């Protein structure tokens, strides 16, 4: 008898040794209480109207685009063409005035916590050898977008390119002019009905409509729902979730979907499977805005994990003209953070040495304004660069495949351990 | 009046000039009749039992794996370990006997139309410097899979790797041994509950269950349903489709999903967005087998398009041991075929010159048995290599973005133009 008892105790000891900190976990009800008060407090604070360029008196020196209806885009193109005709008839020649999207024309605005575009423009004359091709491409793209408006259909950037391979030569050229056209018309790229390939998935406590069909993301099995490429046909979002869990990678997403983590702690789980694509960024922003839920990010503990978080949060330089629509402010860095490696005793053999390139990327990030404004992030990033160690979310598998969903995440939530 | 009439005729002339062959299209009802008789004829012919290795008297010289239940996998591991213990106790030392997966041990069987593995094996002794690591890795993977059986959960290959980075060093090593373990136990990799990241999507006339949730793929908006990573939790497939449309790329998939092509011609549309992954291959096979529907493939007109078709159809060399479960026999090559470029008057500026590498890949394909056995494919591939021209599905966009869904595909179906 005594023997048996001892063995049982030894078993549970070894369990907690192999799954460190499991003994710190409170009951799910207690963790839920903690989350509920956080979410309530969060949603009441986020009802304050977000700052705009106008509030900061930047609306004349910075440029932003907005979502326009198809008919407004159509009218904008038609008046632009009319204006060009007048210009030509009055002897001024044929040229477009195109907002500059170069990095010298970009600005990080701390109050908004995102990158925006300044107001510099360049003139693109048809009658100059250096710009005749680009002017022709611009006219062609305007005419294609006008067609899309008339037909009310969506196409991909690849489709656009293929309408005239000889003219565009390379998809990079038609893609770049497409962004120019967005800036010229003052509308988002989604308003042009040109979409990028989808790759994100969502699962959990969310109901929404996709092109008229109601989707219940708790009933999407393990595969989840593919995030629609066209946000303008997404609507009617409803949810009883307490937070949104933004996951960098597929493997962690699959673990959480199979364990139906969203039923234990009501949440919506979303991933773009690596680099954030436009569709997933728009979808995340829409969820955050409509549902007023906090967003917690689960990314790898390496410079690219933080970089990915920053694209969701502050935008990419390439599309800074549309940062107001593409970014989700105030994303919390839940983990895996550099300090977690020691805190959660991630075994040495599951940590990887950083390469010189990793170190450089880490140091570059330390110079970025969006990192600097968050002292907690600076501290973590300094630790990463100092220890020269990185780890993927999967490193937690060394404590058992379900350690992520059964111990690590619940404990993080219980301790409100995010930055 | 006369003027107006003339103009209208001119309009419709220019419409048919810009959308070649639109005037050849019969009514949808007529095309549906053609499809119905094809599908009926197809499904009655496909009820004959497929050939097996045993039918060809190859079961002793070739090796195949099959789906095993979790408990069978568990027992198989336990008896293997018991056998090893006996081996060690009887003084024969510790070694695994592992089926060889090298290309010299692979065989294309024309009657089966797929690649299979021969029966050669190698011995992996623990007490030899060249194999001690691999033997240790094999033991570790066996023990991890045994854990998965006990817990009945799925993990990704990345998760497995991360349980002991120091031992595996590189994910390629743990992945390779995982395939070895499948062969040793005689079961599919899915039976081991180890899955690859999902990337496929499906939309159209299909209802199925994913992990207990019923999914109606006509109600998945434009985004479609993400194909579940674990096929063993997929079931209850129902459909009123007449065929399955297998699409190579995302852009074409999005076009067809937005146009709800599956409502005009009842079908199921599926894509792996490029290279076929295991989950999409398993899903396609399951649809074809359970629903007895013909599969029509829409791929780029280049050697890689045909290569992708062949992986769905005959399998990849890497996983030839599991070809019986992963391959979907008798996929029809609908388009874009090299002969379509002239037939559909694809403009010169939308065709691309093939690189030397493309030509080499094309010539290599001509040597492959699975191409040789289909004279129509050989002819098309010869034409491609001779003209040195390739084109993506998107090349059809030069006739308008909806030419694919409104003219090209309906005409292909009407003319039963597949090989």
PDB file of N, CA and C in Angstrom, chain B residues 156-195:
ATOM      1  N   UNK B 156       2.303  17.759 -36.047  1.00  0.00           N
ATOM      2  CA  UNK B 156       2.943  17.977 -37.346  1.00  0.00           C
ATOM      3  C   UNK B 156       4.361  17.403 -37.319  1.00  0.00           C
ATOM      4  N   UNK B 157       4.942  17.275 -38.505  1.00  0.00           N
ATOM      5  CA  UNK B 157       6.315  16.792 -38.608  1.00  0.00           C
ATOM      6  C   UNK B 157       7.260  17.748 -37.874  1.00  0.00           C
ATOM      7  N   UNK B 158       6.897  19.045 -37.889  1.00  0.00           N
ATOM      8  CA  UNK B 158       7.715  20.041 -37.194  1.00  0.00           C
ATOM      9  C   UNK B 158       7.703  19.806 -35.678  1.00  0.00           C
ATOM     10  N   UNK B 159       6.527  19.449 -35.149  1.00  0.00           N
ATOM     11  CA  UNK B 159       6.425  19.148 -33.715  1.00  0.00           C
ATOM     12  C   UNK B 159       7.362  17.999 -33.341  1.00  0.00           C
ATOM     13  N   UNK B 160       7.321  16.938 -34.164  1.00  0.00           N
ATOM     14  CA  UNK B 160       8.167  15.774 -33.894  1.00  0.00           C
ATOM     15  C   UNK B 160       9.625  16.198 -33.813  1.00  0.00           C
ATOM     16  N   UNK B 161      10.040  16.957 -34.827  1.00  0.00           N
ATOM     17  CA  UNK B 161      11.438  17.406 -34.890  1.00  0.00           C
ATOM     18  C   UNK B 161      11.836  18.133 -33.608  1.00  0.00           C
ATOM     19  N   UNK B 162      10.926  18.978 -33.109  1.00  0.00           N
ATOM     20  CA  UNK B 162      11.270  19.822 -31.982  1.00  0.00           C
ATOM     21  C   UNK B 162      11.311  19.110 -30.641  1.00  0.00           C
ATOM     22  N   UNK B 163      10.917  17.848 -30.595  1.00  0.00           N
ATOM     23  CA  UNK B 163      11.006  17.151 -29.310  1.00  0.00           C
ATOM     24  C   UNK B 163      12.467  16.884 -28.963  1.00  0.00           C
ATOM     25  N   UNK B 164      13.353  16.869 -29.957  1.00  0.00           N
ATOM     26  CA  UNK B 164      14.771  16.654 -29.657  1.00  0.00           C
ATOM     27  C   UNK B 164      15.637  17.157 -30.806  1.00  0.00           C
ATOM     28  N   UNK B 165      15.789  18.465 -30.847  1.00  0.00           N
ATOM     29  CA  UNK B 165      16.537  19.092 -31.939  1.00  0.00           C
ATOM     30  C   UNK B 165      17.977  18.596 -31.972  1.00  0.00           C
ATOM     31  N   UNK B 166      18.546  18.360 -30.791  1.00  0.00           N
ATOM     32  CA  UNK B 166      19.941  17.951 -30.716  1.00  0.00           C
ATOM     33  C   UNK B 166      20.151  16.596 -31.385  1.00  0.00           C
ATOM     34  N   UNK B 167      19.221  15.683 -31.162  1.00  0.00           N
ATOM     35  CA  UNK B 167      19.335  14.357 -31.763  1.00  0.00           C
ATOM     36  C   UNK B 167      19.083  14.404 -33.266  1.00  0.00           C
ATOM     37  N   UNK B 168      17.975  15.063 -33.661  1.00  0.00           N
ATOM     38  CA  UNK B 168      17.579  15.025 -35.084  1.00  0.00           C
ATOM     39  C   UNK B 168      18.436  15.959 -35.952  1.00  0.00           C
ATOM     40  N   UNK B 169      18.967  17.019 -35.334  1.00  0.00           N
ATOM     41  CA  UNK B 169      19.814  18.001 -36.024  1.00  0.00           C
ATOM     42  C   UNK B 169      19.094  18.786 -37.105  1.00  0.00           C
ATOM     43  N   UNK B 170      18.300  18.100 -37.916  1.00  0.00           N
ATOM     44  CA  UNK B 170      17.716  18.731 -39.090  1.00  0.00           C
ATOM     45  C   UNK B 170      16.383  18.027 -39.338  1.00  0.00           C
ATOM     46  N   UNK B 171      15.350  18.817 -39.707  1.00  0.00           N
ATOM     47  CA  UNK B 171      14.036  18.191 -39.846  1.00  0.00           C
ATOM     48  C   UNK B 171      14.004  17.136 -40.948  1.00  0.00           C
ATOM     49  N   UNK B 172      14.902  17.287 -41.935  1.00  0.00           N
ATOM     50  CA  UNK B 172      14.961  16.304 -43.018  1.00  0.00           C
ATOM     51  C   UNK B 172      15.217  14.913 -42.446  1.00  0.00           C
ATOM     52  N   UNK B 173      16.034  14.859 -41.376  1.00  0.00           N
ATOM     53  CA  UNK B 173      16.375  13.564 -40.795  1.00  0.00           C
ATOM     54  C   UNK B 173      15.190  12.927 -40.079  1.00  0.00           C
ATOM     55  N   UNK B 174      14.467  13.726 -39.278  1.00  0.00           N
ATOM     56  CA  UNK B 174      13.321  13.116 -38.588  1.00  0.00           C
ATOM     57  C   UNK B 174      12.213  12.779 -39.583  1.00  0.00           C
ATOM     58  N   UNK B 175      12.046  13.625 -40.622  1.00  0.00           N
ATOM     59  CA  UNK B 175      11.035  13.338 -41.649  1.00  0.00           C
ATOM     60  C   UNK B 175      11.332  12.021 -42.362  1.00  0.00           C
ATOM     61  N   UNK B 176      12.610  11.818 -42.729  1.00  0.00           N
ATOM     62  CA  UNK B 176      12.990  10.617 -43.472  1.00  0.00           C
ATOM     63  C   UNK B 176      12.737   9.374 -42.624  1.00  0.00           C
ATOM     64  N   UNK B 177      13.120   9.439 -41.337  1.00  0.00           N
ATOM     65  CA  UNK B 177      12.928   8.268 -40.475  1.00  0.00           C
ATOM     66  C   UNK B 177      11.435   8.019 -40.246  1.00  0.00           C
ATOM     67  N   UNK B 178      10.649   9.075 -40.257  1.00  0.00           N
ATOM     68  CA  UNK B 178       9.209   8.902 -40.101  1.00  0.00           C
ATOM     69  C   UNK B 178       8.660   8.064 -41.264  1.00  0.00           C
ATOM     70  N   UNK B 179       9.137   8.344 -42.487  1.00  0.00           N
ATOM     71  CA  UNK B 179       8.730   7.527 -43.635  1.00  0.00           C
ATOM     72  C   UNK B 179       9.235   6.089 -43.473  1.00  0.00           C
ATOM     73  N   UNK B 180      10.469   5.937 -42.949  1.00  0.00           N
ATOM     74  CA  UNK B 180      10.977   4.586 -42.682  1.00  0.00           C
ATOM     75  C   UNK B 180      10.048   3.838 -41.730  1.00  0.00           C
ATOM     76  N   UNK B 181       9.629   4.536 -40.674  1.00  0.00           N
ATOM     77  CA  UNK B 181       8.780   3.897 -39.658  1.00  0.00           C
ATOM     78  C   UNK B 181       7.447   3.456 -40.277  1.00  0.00           C
ATOM     79  N   UNK B 182       6.872   4.293 -41.149  1.00  0.00           N
ATOM     80  CA  UNK B 182       5.645   3.901 -41.856  1.00  0.00           C
ATOM     81  C   UNK B 182       5.858   2.589 -42.588  1.00  0.00           C
ATOM     82  N   UNK B 183       6.969   2.508 -43.340  1.00  0.00           N
ATOM     83  CA  UNK B 183       7.259   1.295 -44.114  1.00  0.00           C
ATOM     84  C   UNK B 183       7.460   0.101 -43.199  1.00  0.00           C
ATOM     85  N   UNK B 184       8.221   0.305 -42.108  1.00  0.00           N
ATOM     86  CA  UNK B 184       8.494  -0.804 -41.189  1.00  0.00           C
ATOM     87  C   UNK B 184       7.207  -1.359 -40.588  1.00  0.00           C
ATOM     88  N   UNK B 185       6.315  -0.450 -40.202  1.00  0.00           N
ATOM     89  CA  UNK B 185       5.075  -0.895 -39.556  1.00  0.00           C
ATOM     90  C   UNK B 185       4.029  -1.296 -40.595  1.00  0.00           C
ATOM     91  N   UNK B 186       4.287  -0.975 -41.863  1.00  0.00           N
ATOM     92  CA  UNK B 186       3.332  -1.320 -42.922  1.00  0.00           C
ATOM     93  C   UNK B 186       2.071  -0.469 -42.893  1.00  0.00           C
ATOM     94  N   UNK B 187       2.180   0.745 -42.373  1.00  0.00           N
ATOM     95  CA  UNK B 187       0.986   1.601 -42.331  1.00  0.00           C
ATOM     96  C   UNK B 187       1.261   2.942 -42.997  1.00  0.00           C
ATOM     97  N   UNK B 188       0.208   3.678 -43.345  1.00  0.00           N
ATOM     98  CA  UNK B 188       0.370   4.981 -43.971  1.00  0.00           C
ATOM     99  C   UNK B 188       0.858   5.990 -42.939  1.00  0.00           C
ATOM    100  N   UNK B 189       1.409   7.102 -43.436  1.00  0.00           N
ATOM    101  CA  UNK B 189       1.883   8.101 -42.493  1.00  0.00           C
ATOM    102  C   UNK B 189       0.717   8.715 -41.729  1.00  0.00           C
ATOM    103  N   UNK B 190      -0.435   8.811 -42.379  1.00  0.00           N
ATOM    104  CA  UNK B 190      -1.604   9.353 -41.663  1.00  0.00           C
ATOM    105  C   UNK B 190      -1.960   8.465 -40.474  1.00  0.00           C
ATOM    106  N   UNK B 191      -1.754   7.143 -40.616  1.00  0.00           N
ATOM    107  CA  UNK B 191      -2.070   6.239 -39.507  1.00  0.00           C
ATOM    108  C   UNK B 191      -1.202   6.544 -38.290  1.00  0.00           C
ATOM    109  N   UNK B 192      -0.031   7.137 -38.519  1.00  0.00           N
ATOM    110  CA  UNK B 192       0.865   7.456 -37.396  1.00  0.00           C
ATOM    111  C   UNK B 192       0.421   8.720 -36.667  1.00  0.00           C
ATOM    112  N   UNK B 193      -0.658   9.358 -37.175  1.00  0.00           N
ATOM    113  CA  UNK B 193      -1.157  10.622 -36.601  1.00  0.00           C
ATOM    114  C   UNK B 193      -0.155  11.763 -36.732  1.00  0.00           C
ATOM    115  N   UNK B 194       0.734  11.663 -37.699  1.00  0.00           N
ATOM    116  CA  UNK B 194       1.643  12.770 -37.976  1.00  0.00           C
ATOM    117  C   UNK B 194       1.192  13.404 -39.282  1.00  0.00           C
ATOM    118  N   UNK B 195       0.924  14.709 -39.258  1.00  0.00           N
ATOM    119  CA  UNK B 195       0.343  15.352 -40.418  1.00  0.00           C
ATOM    120  C   UNK B 195       1.248  16.463 -40.922  1.00  0.00           C
TER     121      UNK B 195
END
